[in-house]
Amino acid sequence: MPSEMLKTFLKPMHPEGYKFVAAFAVVTLVLFWIWEPLGWIGTGLTVWCYYFFRDPKRAVPQGEGLMVSPADGMVSLIERAVPPPELGMGDAPMLRVSVFMSVFNCHVNRAPVAGRLVKMAYRPGKFLNASLDKASEDNERNSLCLELADGRRIAVVQIAGLVARRIVPFVSEGQGLKTGERFGLIRFGSRVDTYLPEGVVPLVTLGQTCVAGETVIAELGRDLPQRLAKMV
């Protein structure tokens, strides 16, 4: 029982976080030397840093056509928008589902659906609040175009936020991805947009909390109505 409780609170950490946690720990030791109360503040920040870089395993739903959320967080936008021009996917608007990640969410991003990464394009930019609509156009971003088995293409866009200063990809062009596979990480608060194929409607709603690799955001190949919800 104690070991199971420990696993509930102690999640694996992504290697990307090792150097940051180590730096926080060193600073904490210095703060303890300067003044003990400052050291305890540093301890809290070190724990938060570890928690930020957590990389827990996820139970990815198995089923043909299931699209899962690429990020932990809250659905902040559902609207039609043109995919980033650097992906070369044309000027036709696609339905976009945006998931906003706060600094308390897990920031490891996962592929929403199986496909081949035909293009990945990084573009520098501003660091506006990632929950804002204009962040999609103005902020630093890393855009991925995935080609599905049936030839359709979707876009997944990692967008840096107000605090985020680094987008870290784990994949390269030409690589095949499985549904729920890790493809990147954004450090310290951000957003991930998913552009759905024509005719596919989201099965999530504004304000809904999503879990990367687990929450089904849409189903390909099925004529389903858009899901609605209300806050209670």
GROMACS .gro file of N, CA and C in nm, residues 15-162:
model
  444
   15PRO      N    1   1.391   1.343  -1.896
   15PRO     CA    2   1.533   1.383  -1.886
   15PRO      C    3   1.558   1.530  -1.914
   16GLU      N    4   1.472   1.594  -1.990
   16GLU     CA    5   1.487   1.736  -2.019
   16GLU      C    6   1.486   1.820  -1.891
   17GLY      N    7   1.427   1.766  -1.786
   17GLY     CA    8   1.414   1.842  -1.662
   17GLY      C    9   1.529   1.825  -1.565
   18TYR      N   10   1.618   1.728  -1.589
   18TYR     CA   11   1.724   1.699  -1.491
   18TYR      C   12   1.808   1.823  -1.458
   19LYS      N   13   1.853   1.894  -1.561
   19LYS     CA   14   1.942   2.008  -1.539
   19LYS      C   15   1.872   2.122  -1.467
   20PHE      N   16   1.741   2.136  -1.492
   20PHE     CA   17   1.667   2.243  -1.426
   20PHE      C   18   1.646   2.213  -1.277
   21VAL      N   19   1.610   2.088  -1.247
   21VAL     CA   20   1.591   2.050  -1.108
   21VAL      C   21   1.723   2.060  -1.033
   22ALA      N   22   1.832   2.019  -1.097
   22ALA     CA   23   1.963   2.028  -1.034
   22ALA      C   24   1.999   2.174  -1.005
   23ALA      N   25   1.969   2.263  -1.100
   23ALA     CA   26   2.000   2.406  -1.080
   23ALA      C   27   1.916   2.463  -0.966
   24PHE      N   28   1.787   2.426  -0.963
   24PHE     CA   29   1.700   2.473  -0.854
   24PHE      C   30   1.752   2.423  -0.720
   25ALA      N   31   1.799   2.298  -0.716
   25ALA     CA   32   1.849   2.240  -0.591
   25ALA      C   33   1.974   2.311  -0.542
   26VAL      N   34   2.064   2.344  -0.633
   26VAL     CA   35   2.187   2.415  -0.596
   26VAL      C   36   2.153   2.553  -0.540
   27VAL      N   37   2.065   2.624  -0.608
   27VAL     CA   38   2.023   2.756  -0.561
   27VAL      C   39   1.958   2.745  -0.423
   28THR      N   40   1.880   2.639  -0.403
   28THR     CA   41   1.814   2.619  -0.273
   28THR      C   42   1.916   2.602  -0.161
   29LEU      N   43   2.022   2.527  -0.187
   29LEU     CA   44   2.127   2.510  -0.086
   29LEU      C   45   2.192   2.644  -0.050
   30VAL      N   46   2.214   2.727  -0.152
   30VAL     CA   47   2.271   2.860  -0.127
   30VAL      C   48   2.175   2.945  -0.044
   31LEU      N   49   2.044   2.935  -0.076
   31LEU     CA   50   1.945   3.012  -0.002
   31LEU      C   51   1.938   2.967   0.144
   32PHE      N   52   1.950   2.836   0.168
   32PHE     CA   53   1.954   2.788   0.306
   32PHE      C   54   2.074   2.847   0.381
   33TRP      N   55   2.186   2.858   0.310
   33TRP     CA   56   2.306   2.914   0.372
   33TRP      C   57   2.287   3.062   0.404
   34ILE      N   58   2.217   3.133   0.317
   34ILE     CA   59   2.193   3.276   0.338
   34ILE      C   60   2.092   3.299   0.451
   35TRP      N   61   1.976   3.231   0.439
   35TRP     CA   62   1.868   3.249   0.538
   35TRP      C   63   1.771   3.134   0.524
   36GLU      N   64   1.747   3.060   0.632
   36GLU     CA   65   1.669   2.936   0.624
   36GLU      C   66   1.532   2.952   0.560
   37PRO      N   67   1.453   3.056   0.594
   37PRO     CA   68   1.321   3.070   0.528
   37PRO      C   69   1.331   3.077   0.376
   38LEU      N   70   1.438   3.142   0.324
   38LEU     CA   71   1.457   3.147   0.179
   38LEU      C   72   1.484   3.007   0.124
   39GLY      N   73   1.555   2.926   0.202
   39GLY     CA   74   1.582   2.789   0.159
   39GLY      C   75   1.457   2.707   0.144
   40TRP      N   76   1.360   2.728   0.234
   40TRP     CA   77   1.234   2.653   0.223
   40TRP      C   78   1.154   2.697   0.102
   41ILE      N   79   1.164   2.827   0.070
   41ILE     CA   80   1.099   2.874  -0.053
   41ILE      C   81   1.163   2.807  -0.174
   42GLY      N   82   1.297   2.798  -0.172
   42GLY     CA   83   1.368   2.730  -0.280
   42GLY      C   84   1.331   2.584  -0.288
   43THR      N   85   1.309   2.521  -0.174
   43THR     CA   86   1.267   2.380  -0.174
   43THR      C   87   1.134   2.363  -0.245
   44GLY      N   88   1.041   2.454  -0.214
   44GLY     CA   89   0.910   2.448  -0.281
   44GLY      C   90   0.921   2.466  -0.431
   45LEU      N   91   1.007   2.558  -0.474
   45LEU     CA   92   1.026   2.581  -0.617
   45LEU      C   93   1.095   2.462  -0.684
   46THR      N   94   1.184   2.395  -0.613
   46THR     CA   95   1.251   2.277  -0.668
   46THR      C   96   1.151   2.164  -0.688
   47VAL      N   97   1.062   2.146  -0.590
   47VAL     CA   98   0.957   2.044  -0.603
   47VAL      C   99   0.866   2.077  -0.720
   48TRP      N  100   0.831   2.206  -0.733
   48TRP     CA  101   0.747   2.246  -0.847
   48TRP      C  102   0.817   2.217  -0.979
   49CYS      N  103   0.947   2.244  -0.988
   49CYS     CA  104   1.022   2.220  -1.112
   49CYS      C  105   1.019   2.071  -1.148
   50TYR      N  106   1.040   1.986  -1.048
   50TYR     CA  107   1.031   1.842  -1.072
   50TYR      C  108   0.892   1.805  -1.122
   51TYR      N  109   0.791   1.863  -1.058
   51TYR     CA  110   0.653   1.832  -1.094
   51TYR      C  111   0.622   1.879  -1.235
   52PHE      N  112   0.678   1.994  -1.275
   52PHE     CA  113   0.656   2.047  -1.409
   52PHE      C  114   0.706   1.951  -1.516
   53PHE      N  115   0.823   1.891  -1.492
   53PHE     CA  116   0.884   1.804  -1.593
   53PHE      C  117   0.841   1.657  -1.578
   54ARG      N  118   0.736   1.631  -1.502
   54ARG     CA  119   0.691   1.493  -1.487
   54ARG      C  120   0.648   1.437  -1.622
   55ASP      N  121   0.665   1.308  -1.638
   55ASP     CA  122   0.632   1.242  -1.765
   55ASP      C  123   0.565   1.107  -1.735
   56PRO      N  124   0.442   1.111  -1.684
   56PRO     CA  125   0.375   0.987  -1.646
   56PRO      C  126   0.333   0.905  -1.768
   57LYS      N  127   0.318   0.776  -1.747
   57LYS     CA  128   0.264   0.690  -1.852
   57LYS      C  129   0.116   0.721  -1.869
   58ARG      N  130   0.064   0.701  -1.988
   58ARG     CA  131  -0.075   0.729  -2.017
   58ARG      C  132  -0.141   0.607  -2.080
   59ALA      N  133  -0.269   0.587  -2.048
   59ALA     CA  134  -0.348   0.478  -2.105
   59ALA      C  135  -0.411   0.528  -2.234
   60VAL      N  136  -0.343   0.507  -2.346
   60VAL     CA  137  -0.389   0.558  -2.476
   60VAL      C  138  -0.504   0.473  -2.528
   61PRO      N  139  -0.622   0.531  -2.555
   61PRO     CA  140  -0.735   0.455  -2.607
   61PRO      C  141  -0.699   0.387  -2.740
   62GLN      N  142  -0.740   0.262  -2.754
   62GLN     CA  143  -0.713   0.187  -2.875
   62GLN      C  144  -0.841   0.176  -2.958
   63GLY      N  145  -0.835   0.219  -3.081
   63GLY     CA  146  -0.952   0.215  -3.167
   63GLY      C  147  -0.926   0.292  -3.294
   64GLU      N  148  -0.975   0.241  -3.404
   64GLU     CA  149  -0.950   0.306  -3.533
   64GLU      C  150  -1.014   0.444  -3.538
   65GLY      N  151  -0.936   0.543  -3.578
   65GLY     CA  152  -0.989   0.677  -3.598
   65GLY      C  153  -0.997   0.763  -3.474
   66LEU      N  154  -0.950   0.715  -3.360
   66LEU     CA  155  -0.958   0.797  -3.240
   66LEU      C  156  -0.846   0.901  -3.240
   67MET      N  157  -0.883   1.026  -3.213
   67MET     CA  158  -0.785   1.133  -3.199
   67MET      C  159  -0.782   1.174  -3.052
   68VAL      N  160  -0.664   1.177  -2.994
   68VAL     CA  161  -0.652   1.211  -2.853
   68VAL      C  162  -0.590   1.350  -2.837
   69SER      N  163  -0.608   1.405  -2.720
   69SER     CA  164  -0.552   1.537  -2.693
   69SER      C  165  -0.399   1.530  -2.696
   70PRO      N  166  -0.334   1.628  -2.761
   70PRO     CA  167  -0.188   1.629  -2.763
   70PRO      C  168  -0.127   1.690  -2.636
   71ALA      N  169  -0.212   1.746  -2.549
   71ALA     CA  170  -0.160   1.816  -2.432
   71ALA      C  171  -0.252   1.804  -2.313
   72ASP      N  172  -0.195   1.813  -2.194
   72ASP     CA  173  -0.272   1.829  -2.072
   72ASP      C  174  -0.318   1.974  -2.064
   73GLY      N  175  -0.437   1.996  -2.013
   73GLY     CA  176  -0.481   2.134  -1.995
   73GLY      C  177  -0.628   2.153  -2.025
   74MET      N  178  -0.666   2.276  -2.049
   74MET     CA  179  -0.806   2.314  -2.071
   74MET      C  180  -0.828   2.355  -2.216
   75VAL      N  181  -0.941   2.311  -2.272
   75VAL     CA  182  -0.978   2.353  -2.407
   75VAL      C  183  -1.013   2.501  -2.402
   76SER      N  184  -0.931   2.584  -2.464
   76SER     CA  185  -0.950   2.729  -2.456
   76SER      C  186  -1.015   2.788  -2.581
   77LEU      N  187  -1.001   2.721  -2.696
   77LEU     CA  188  -1.059   2.771  -2.821
   77LEU      C  189  -1.105   2.654  -2.907
   78ILE      N  190  -1.219   2.670  -2.972
   78ILE     CA  191  -1.265   2.579  -3.078
   78ILE      C  192  -1.319   2.669  -3.188
   79GLU      N  193  -1.248   2.676  -3.300
   79GLU     CA  194  -1.287   2.768  -3.406
   79GLU      C  195  -1.219   2.728  -3.536
   80ARG      N  196  -1.265   2.785  -3.644
   80ARG     CA  197  -1.202   2.760  -3.774
   80ARG      C  198  -1.089   2.859  -3.795
   81ALA      N  199  -0.976   2.808  -3.844
   81ALA     CA  200  -0.859   2.893  -3.867
   81ALA      C  201  -0.772   2.829  -3.974
   82VAL      N  202  -0.691   2.910  -4.039
   82VAL     CA  203  -0.599   2.861  -4.142
   82VAL      C  204  -0.474   2.806  -4.072
   83PRO      N  205  -0.430   2.687  -4.110
   83PRO     CA  206  -0.308   2.632  -4.050
   83PRO      C  207  -0.188   2.722  -4.076
   84PRO      N  208  -0.083   2.712  -3.997
   84PRO     CA  209   0.037   2.794  -4.019
   84PRO      C  210   0.086   2.784  -4.163
   85PRO      N  211   0.115   2.897  -4.227
   85PRO     CA  212   0.155   2.895  -4.369
   85PRO      C  213   0.283   2.817  -4.394
   86GLU      N  214   0.371   2.807  -4.294
   86GLU     CA  215   0.498   2.737  -4.315
   86GLU      C  216   0.479   2.587  -4.337
   87LEU      N  217   0.359   2.535  -4.308
   87LEU     CA  218   0.334   2.392  -4.332
   87LEU      C  219   0.289   2.364  -4.475
   88GLY      N  220   0.249   2.468  -4.547
   88GLY     CA  221   0.206   2.451  -4.686
   88GLY      C  222   0.079   2.370  -4.700
   89MET      N  223  -0.015   2.386  -4.609
   89MET     CA  224  -0.140   2.309  -4.613
   89MET      C  225  -0.254   2.386  -4.679
   90GLY      N  226  -0.224   2.500  -4.740
   90GLY     CA  227  -0.326   2.577  -4.810
   90GLY      C  228  -0.388   2.684  -4.724
   91ASP      N  229  -0.482   2.759  -4.786
   91ASP     CA  230  -0.545   2.873  -4.720
   91ASP      C  231  -0.685   2.842  -4.669
   92ALA      N  232  -0.733   2.720  -4.687
   92ALA     CA  233  -0.867   2.686  -4.642
   92ALA      C  234  -0.869   2.669  -4.490
   93PRO      N  235  -0.961   2.737  -4.421
   93PRO     CA  236  -0.969   2.721  -4.275
   93PRO      C  237  -1.004   2.578  -4.235
   94MET      N  238  -0.946   2.533  -4.125
   94MET     CA  239  -0.976   2.402  -4.068
   94MET      C  240  -1.024   2.424  -3.924
   95LEU      N  241  -1.099   2.328  -3.872
   95LEU     CA  242  -1.146   2.341  -3.735
   95LEU      C  243  -1.028   2.318  -3.640
   96ARG      N  244  -1.006   2.414  -3.553
   96ARG     CA  245  -0.891   2.412  -3.462
   96ARG      C  246  -0.937   2.395  -3.318
   97VAL      N  247  -0.876   2.299  -3.249
   97VAL     CA  248  -0.900   2.279  -3.106
   97VAL      C  249  -0.773   2.317  -3.032
   98SER      N  250  -0.783   2.414  -2.943
   98SER     CA  251  -0.667   2.463  -2.869
   98SER      C  252  -0.674   2.418  -2.724
   99VAL      N  253  -0.564   2.361  -2.676
   99VAL     CA  254  -0.554   2.319  -2.536
   99VAL      C  255  -0.447   2.404  -2.468
  100PHE      N  256  -0.490   2.479  -2.366
  100PHE     CA  257  -0.400   2.568  -2.295
  100PHE      C  258  -0.341   2.496  -2.174
  101MET      N  259  -0.208   2.503  -2.160
  101MET     CA  260  -0.138   2.440  -2.049
  101MET      C  261  -0.089   2.546  -1.952
  102SER      N  262  -0.128   2.535  -1.827
  102SER     CA  263  -0.075   2.626  -1.725
  102SER      C  264   0.059   2.571  -1.677
  103VAL      N  265   0.127   2.645  -1.592
  103VAL     CA  266   0.258   2.600  -1.543
  103VAL      C  267   0.246   2.480  -1.450
  104PHE      N  268   0.122   2.440  -1.417
  104PHE     CA  269   0.102   2.325  -1.328
  104PHE      C  270   0.067   2.198  -1.406
  105ASN      N  271   0.046   2.210  -1.537
  105ASN     CA  272   0.016   2.093  -1.619
  105ASN      C  273   0.142   2.020  -1.661
  106CYS      N  274   0.129   1.892  -1.692
  106CYS     CA  275   0.237   1.817  -1.754
  106CYS      C  276   0.259   1.876  -1.894
  107HIS      N  277   0.383   1.900  -1.933
  107HIS     CA  278   0.410   1.968  -2.060
  107HIS      C  279   0.470   1.879  -2.168
  108VAL      N  280   0.469   1.749  -2.148
  108VAL     CA  281   0.510   1.656  -2.253
  108VAL      C  282   0.393   1.640  -2.349
  109ASN      N  283   0.417   1.667  -2.478
  109ASN     CA  284   0.311   1.661  -2.579
  109ASN      C  285   0.312   1.528  -2.653
  110ARG      N  286   0.193   1.482  -2.693
  110ARG     CA  287   0.177   1.351  -2.755
  110ARG      C  288   0.101   1.361  -2.887
  111ALA      N  289   0.134   1.273  -2.980
  111ALA     CA  290   0.069   1.273  -3.112
  111ALA      C  291  -0.080   1.243  -3.097
  112PRO      N  292  -0.167   1.326  -3.155
  112PRO     CA  293  -0.311   1.303  -3.142
  112PRO      C  294  -0.361   1.182  -3.219
  113VAL      N  295  -0.287   1.142  -3.322
  113VAL     CA  296  -0.330   1.030  -3.406
  113VAL      C  297  -0.206   0.973  -3.476
  114ALA      N  298  -0.216   0.848  -3.518
  114ALA     CA  299  -0.104   0.787  -3.589
  114ALA      C  300  -0.087   0.848  -3.727
  115GLY      N  301   0.037   0.868  -3.768
  115GLY     CA  302   0.062   0.925  -3.900
  115GLY      C  303   0.210   0.947  -3.922
  116ARG      N  304   0.243   0.992  -4.042
  116ARG     CA  305   0.382   1.020  -4.076
  116ARG      C  306   0.406   1.170  -4.071
  117LEU      N  307   0.514   1.210  -4.006
  117LEU     CA  308   0.548   1.351  -3.996
  117LEU      C  309   0.610   1.397  -4.128
  118VAL      N  310   0.528   1.461  -4.210
  118VAL     CA  311   0.576   1.501  -4.343
  118VAL      C  312   0.646   1.637  -4.341
  119LYS      N  313   0.614   1.719  -4.241
  119LYS     CA  314   0.684   1.848  -4.232
  119LYS      C  315   0.680   1.899  -4.089
  120MET      N  316   0.792   1.959  -4.047
  120MET     CA  317   0.800   2.025  -3.917
  120MET      C  318   0.871   2.158  -3.939
  121ALA      N  319   0.811   2.265  -3.889
  121ALA     CA  320   0.865   2.399  -3.914
  121ALA      C  321   0.861   2.482  -3.786
  122TYR      N  322   0.977   2.534  -3.747
  122TYR     CA  323   0.987   2.621  -3.630
  122TYR      C  324   0.985   2.767  -3.676
  123ARG      N  325   0.911   2.851  -3.601
  123ARG     CA  326   0.910   2.993  -3.632
  123ARG      C  327   0.923   3.074  -3.504
  124PRO      N  328   1.025   3.160  -3.494
  124PRO     CA  329   1.039   3.245  -3.375
  124PRO      C  330   0.928   3.348  -3.370
  125GLY      N  331   0.904   3.404  -3.253
  125GLY     CA  332   0.798   3.503  -3.240
  125GLY      C  333   0.791   3.562  -3.101
  126LYS      N  334   0.675   3.616  -3.069
  126LYS     CA  335   0.654   3.683  -2.940
  126LYS      C  336   0.620   3.581  -2.831
  127PHE      N  337   0.598   3.631  -2.710
  127PHE     CA  338   0.562   3.545  -2.597
  127PHE      C  339   0.440   3.603  -2.527
  128LEU      N  340   0.331   3.615  -2.603
  128LEU     CA  341   0.205   3.663  -2.548
  128LEU      C  342   0.140   3.553  -2.466
  129ASN      N  343   0.040   3.589  -2.388
  129ASN     CA  344  -0.037   3.488  -2.314
  129ASN      C  345  -0.092   3.386  -2.412
  130ALA      N  346  -0.058   3.258  -2.392
  130ALA     CA  347  -0.094   3.154  -2.489
  130ALA      C  348  -0.243   3.129  -2.497
  131SER      N  349  -0.320   3.177  -2.400
  131SER     CA  350  -0.465   3.156  -2.405
  131SER      C  351  -0.533   3.252  -2.501
  132LEU      N  352  -0.461   3.355  -2.547
  132LEU     CA  353  -0.518   3.452  -2.639
  132LEU      C  354  -0.521   3.398  -2.781
  133ASP      N  355  -0.623   3.436  -2.858
  133ASP     CA  356  -0.637   3.389  -2.995
  133ASP      C  357  -0.519   3.432  -3.082
  134LYS      N  358  -0.471   3.555  -3.065
  134LYS     CA  359  -0.363   3.605  -3.152
  134LYS      C  360  -0.229   3.539  -3.123
  135ALA      N  361  -0.220   3.462  -3.014
  135ALA     CA  362  -0.096   3.390  -2.986
  135ALA      C  363  -0.065   3.291  -3.097
  136SER      N  364  -0.168   3.237  -3.163
  136SER     CA  365  -0.147   3.141  -3.272
  136SER      C  366  -0.068   3.202  -3.386
  137GLU      N  367  -0.085   3.332  -3.408
  137GLU     CA  368  -0.019   3.399  -3.519
  137GLU      C  369   0.112   3.465  -3.478
  138ASP      N  370   0.117   3.521  -3.357
  138ASP     CA  371   0.230   3.606  -3.318
  138ASP      C  372   0.337   3.535  -3.238
  139ASN      N  373   0.303   3.429  -3.164
  139ASN     CA  374   0.400   3.369  -3.073
  139ASN      C  375   0.497   3.273  -3.140
  140GLU      N  376   0.608   3.249  -3.071
  140GLU     CA  377   0.700   3.144  -3.114
  140GLU      C  378   0.624   3.012  -3.123
  141ARG      N  379   0.652   2.933  -3.227
  141ARG     CA  380   0.577   2.809  -3.243
  141ARG      C  381   0.658   2.705  -3.319
  142ASN      N  382   0.617   2.581  -3.301
  142ASN     CA  383   0.673   2.469  -3.377
  142ASN      C  384   0.555   2.393  -3.435
  143SER      N  385   0.547   2.387  -3.568
  143SER     CA  386   0.431   2.330  -3.636
  143SER      C  387   0.466   2.196  -3.699
  144LEU      N  388   0.374   2.101  -3.685
  144LEU     CA  389   0.393   1.967  -3.742
  144LEU      C  390   0.276   1.933  -3.833
  145CYS      N  391   0.306   1.876  -3.947
  145CYS     CA  392   0.203   1.826  -4.038
  145CYS      C  393   0.210   1.674  -4.040
  146LEU      N  394   0.102   1.609  -3.998
  146LEU     CA  395   0.096   1.463  -3.995
  146LEU      C  396   0.007   1.412  -4.107
  147GLU      N  397   0.058   1.317  -4.184
  147GLU     CA  398  -0.021   1.255  -4.290
  147GLU      C  399  -0.076   1.123  -4.238
  148LEU      N  400  -0.208   1.110  -4.242
  148LEU     CA  401  -0.274   0.990  -4.192
  148LEU      C  402  -0.267   0.878  -4.295
  149ALA      N  403  -0.308   0.759  -4.255
  149ALA     CA  404  -0.301   0.642  -4.343
  149ALA      C  405  -0.387   0.660  -4.468
  150ASP      N  406  -0.497   0.737  -4.456
  150ASP     CA  407  -0.587   0.756  -4.571
  150ASP      C  408  -0.547   0.876  -4.657
  151GLY      N  409  -0.433   0.939  -4.627
  151GLY     CA  410  -0.385   1.049  -4.708
  151GLY      C  411  -0.423   1.187  -4.656
  152ARG      N  412  -0.519   1.194  -4.567
  152ARG     CA  413  -0.555   1.324  -4.510
  152ARG      C  414  -0.444   1.376  -4.420
  153ARG      N  415  -0.441   1.506  -4.401
  153ARG     CA  416  -0.336   1.566  -4.320
  153ARG      C  417  -0.396   1.651  -4.209
  154ILE      N  418  -0.330   1.650  -4.094
  154ILE     CA  419  -0.368   1.736  -3.984
  154ILE      C  420  -0.246   1.816  -3.942
  155ALA      N  421  -0.270   1.924  -3.872
  155ALA     CA  422  -0.160   2.006  -3.819
  155ALA      C  423  -0.167   2.005  -3.667
  156VAL      N  424  -0.051   1.998  -3.604
  156VAL     CA  425  -0.038   2.010  -3.460
  156VAL      C  426   0.066   2.119  -3.435
  157VAL      N  427   0.029   2.220  -3.358
  157VAL     CA  428   0.116   2.336  -3.341
  157VAL      C  429   0.143   2.360  -3.193
  158GLN      N  430   0.271   2.356  -3.156
  158GLN     CA  431   0.315   2.390  -3.020
  158GLN      C  432   0.341   2.540  -3.016
  159ILE      N  433   0.278   2.608  -2.923
  159ILE     CA  434   0.288   2.754  -2.915
  159ILE      C  435   0.346   2.794  -2.780
  160ALA      N  436   0.454   2.870  -2.783
  160ALA     CA  437   0.513   2.920  -2.658
  160ALA      C  438   0.420   3.022  -2.596
  161GLY      N  439   0.427   3.035  -2.463
  161GLY     CA  440   0.337   3.126  -2.393
  161GLY      C  441   0.410   3.240  -2.325
  162LEU      N  442   0.342   3.299  -2.228
  162LEU     CA  443   0.393   3.416  -2.158
  162LEU      C  444   0.522   3.385  -2.083
   0.00000   0.00000   0.00000
